[in-house]
Short mmCIF file of C-alpha atoms and ligand atoms in Angstrom, two decimals:
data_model
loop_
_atom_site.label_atom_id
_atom_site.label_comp_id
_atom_site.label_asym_id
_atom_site.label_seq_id
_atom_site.Cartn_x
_atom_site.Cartn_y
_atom_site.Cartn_z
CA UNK A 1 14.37 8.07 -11.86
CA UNK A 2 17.72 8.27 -10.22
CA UNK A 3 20.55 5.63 -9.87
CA UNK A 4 20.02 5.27 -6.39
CA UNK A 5 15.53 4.89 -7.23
CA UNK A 6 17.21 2.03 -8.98
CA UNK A 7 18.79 0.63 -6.30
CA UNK A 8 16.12 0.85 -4.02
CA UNK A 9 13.59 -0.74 -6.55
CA UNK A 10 15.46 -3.56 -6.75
CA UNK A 11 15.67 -3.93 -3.18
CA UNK A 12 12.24 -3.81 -3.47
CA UNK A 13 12.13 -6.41 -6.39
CA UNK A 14 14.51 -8.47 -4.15
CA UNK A 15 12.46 -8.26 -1.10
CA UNK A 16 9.52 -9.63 -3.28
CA UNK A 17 11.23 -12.44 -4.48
CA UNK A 18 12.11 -13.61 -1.35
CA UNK A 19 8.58 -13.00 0.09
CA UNK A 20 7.43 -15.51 -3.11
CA UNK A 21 10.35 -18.32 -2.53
CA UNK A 22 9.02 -18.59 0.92
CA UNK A 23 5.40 -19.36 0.26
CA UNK A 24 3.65 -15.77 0.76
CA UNK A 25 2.87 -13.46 -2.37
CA UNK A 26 5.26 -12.23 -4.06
CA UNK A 27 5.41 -8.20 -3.34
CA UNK A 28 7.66 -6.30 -1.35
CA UNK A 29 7.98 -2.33 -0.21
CA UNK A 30 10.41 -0.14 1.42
CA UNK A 31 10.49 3.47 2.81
CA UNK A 32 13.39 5.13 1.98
CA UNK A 33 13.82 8.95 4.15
CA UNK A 34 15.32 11.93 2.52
CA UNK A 35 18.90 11.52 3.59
CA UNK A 36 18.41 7.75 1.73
CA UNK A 37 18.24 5.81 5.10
CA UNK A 38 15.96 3.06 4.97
CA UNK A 39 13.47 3.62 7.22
CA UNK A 40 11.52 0.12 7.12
CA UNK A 41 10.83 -2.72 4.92
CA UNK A 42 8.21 -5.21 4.42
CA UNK A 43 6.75 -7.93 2.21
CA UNK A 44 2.92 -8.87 1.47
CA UNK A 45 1.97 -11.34 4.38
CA UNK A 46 -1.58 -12.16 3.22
CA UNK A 47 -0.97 -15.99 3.29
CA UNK A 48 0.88 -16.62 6.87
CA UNK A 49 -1.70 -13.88 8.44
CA UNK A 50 -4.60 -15.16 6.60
CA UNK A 51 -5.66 -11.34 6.40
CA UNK A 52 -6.55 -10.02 2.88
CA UNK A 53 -5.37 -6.26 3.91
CA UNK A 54 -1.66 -7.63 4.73
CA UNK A 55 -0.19 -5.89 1.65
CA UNK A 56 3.21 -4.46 2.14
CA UNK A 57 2.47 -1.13 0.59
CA UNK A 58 -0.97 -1.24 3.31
CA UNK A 59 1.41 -2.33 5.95
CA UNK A 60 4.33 0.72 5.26
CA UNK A 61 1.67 3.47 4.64
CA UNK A 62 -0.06 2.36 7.99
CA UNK A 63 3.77 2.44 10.15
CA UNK A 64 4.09 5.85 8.44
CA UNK A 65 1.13 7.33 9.52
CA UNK A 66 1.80 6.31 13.11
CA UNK A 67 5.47 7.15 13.37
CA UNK A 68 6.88 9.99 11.36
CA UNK A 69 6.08 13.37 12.04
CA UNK A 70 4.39 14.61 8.58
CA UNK A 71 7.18 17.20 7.78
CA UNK A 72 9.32 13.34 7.78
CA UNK A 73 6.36 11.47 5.97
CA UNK A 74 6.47 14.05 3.23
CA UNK A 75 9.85 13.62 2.20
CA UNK A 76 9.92 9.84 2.54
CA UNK A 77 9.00 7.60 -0.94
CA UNK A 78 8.04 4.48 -1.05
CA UNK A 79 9.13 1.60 -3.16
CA UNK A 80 7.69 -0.89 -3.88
CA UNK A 81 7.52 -4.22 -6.50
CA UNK A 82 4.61 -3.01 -8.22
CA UNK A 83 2.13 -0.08 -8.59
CA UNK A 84 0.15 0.04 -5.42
CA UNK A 85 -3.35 -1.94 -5.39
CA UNK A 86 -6.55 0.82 -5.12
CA UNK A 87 -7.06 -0.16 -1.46
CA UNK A 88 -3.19 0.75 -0.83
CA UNK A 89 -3.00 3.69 -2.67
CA UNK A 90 -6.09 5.38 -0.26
CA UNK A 91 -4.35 4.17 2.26
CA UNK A 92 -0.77 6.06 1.18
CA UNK A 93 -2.50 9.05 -0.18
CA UNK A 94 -4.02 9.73 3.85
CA UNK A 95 -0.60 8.42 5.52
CA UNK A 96 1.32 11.50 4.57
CA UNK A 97 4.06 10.00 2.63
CA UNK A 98 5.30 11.75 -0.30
CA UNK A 99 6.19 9.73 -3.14
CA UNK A 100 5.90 6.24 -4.60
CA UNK A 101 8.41 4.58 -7.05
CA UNK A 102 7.07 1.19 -8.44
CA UNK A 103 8.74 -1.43 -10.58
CA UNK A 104 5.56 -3.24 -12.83
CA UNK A 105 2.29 -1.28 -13.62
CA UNK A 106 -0.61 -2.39 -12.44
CA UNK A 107 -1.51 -3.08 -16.25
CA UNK A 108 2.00 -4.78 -16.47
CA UNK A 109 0.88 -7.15 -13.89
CA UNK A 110 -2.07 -8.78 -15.41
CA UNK A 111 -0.19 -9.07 -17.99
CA UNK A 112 2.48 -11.58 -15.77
CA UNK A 113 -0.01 -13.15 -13.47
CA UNK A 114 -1.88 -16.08 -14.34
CA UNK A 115 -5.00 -15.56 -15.29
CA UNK A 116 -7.64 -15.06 -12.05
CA UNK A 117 -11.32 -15.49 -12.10
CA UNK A 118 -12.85 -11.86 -10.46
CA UNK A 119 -14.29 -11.90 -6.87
CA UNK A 120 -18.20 -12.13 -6.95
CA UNK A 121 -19.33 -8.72 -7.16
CA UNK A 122 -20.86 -6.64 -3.89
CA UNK A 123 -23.66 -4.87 -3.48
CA UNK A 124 -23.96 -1.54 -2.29
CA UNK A 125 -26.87 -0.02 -0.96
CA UNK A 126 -27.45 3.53 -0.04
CA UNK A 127 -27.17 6.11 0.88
CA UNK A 128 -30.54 6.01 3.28
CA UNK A 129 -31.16 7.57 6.89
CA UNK A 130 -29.67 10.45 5.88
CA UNK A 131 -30.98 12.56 9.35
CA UNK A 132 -29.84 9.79 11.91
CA UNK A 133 -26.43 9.14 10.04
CA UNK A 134 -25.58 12.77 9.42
CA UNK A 135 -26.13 13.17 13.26
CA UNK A 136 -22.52 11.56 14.66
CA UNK A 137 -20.68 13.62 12.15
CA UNK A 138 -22.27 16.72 12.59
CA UNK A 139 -21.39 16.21 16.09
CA UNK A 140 -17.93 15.82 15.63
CA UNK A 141 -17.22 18.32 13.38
ZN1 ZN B 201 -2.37 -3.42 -2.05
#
């Protein structure tokens, strides 16, 4: 990790603490291009968009995807407050980008968060109509 990762972590960090002092959870997440320009920032707006996917890290990977040409995406990293959730992290790996720096571990985070009860679990069924669903892919591919 360079001096200038540093920097931009805690801009991350900063950008998170902000995001908490003003009511929404406290994350926050940054692309930062190969020449060091910040490209975009964001903070987790799950609570004032009452939308469970509005995770900064979600939110960056998704802006990526759509804007940067993928020679750009690859050499852009992402900050960001802590280690990307499992739905962000799909999300990152298909946008292209090419590196994430986090502050706190996923691991390191349940250790600072209170205490949550899990979601109820979902169940899964399949996989079943396997010749009527394998018909729109074949198609497309
Ligand atoms: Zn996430």
């Amino acid at each position: 990790m360079t001096p200038d990762d540093e920097k931009f972590l805690r801009r991350a960090v900063a950008i998170a603490s902000r995001a908490g002092a003003s009511g929404e959870r406290p994350f926050g997440s940054l692309l930062v291009g190969a020449d060091g320009t910040v490209l975009i920032e964001d903070h987790n707006t799950v609570v004032s968009d009452s939308d469970i996917t509005a995770h900064p890290e979600l939110k960056l990977a998704r802006w990526a995807a759509r804007e940067l040409a993928p020679d750009v995406a690859a050499g852009t990293t992402m900050f960001t407050s802590c280690q990307p959730c499992p739905m962000c992290a799909t999300a990152i790996d298909q946008s292209g980008l090419g590196r994430v720096v986090y502050a706190l571990s996923s691991e390191q985070f349940e250790e600072v968060r209170p205490a949550a009860p899990p979601p109820p679990p979902v169940r899964y069924e399949g996989p079943a109509l396997f010749d009527e669903a394998r018909e729109p892919i074949e198609n497309y591919y």
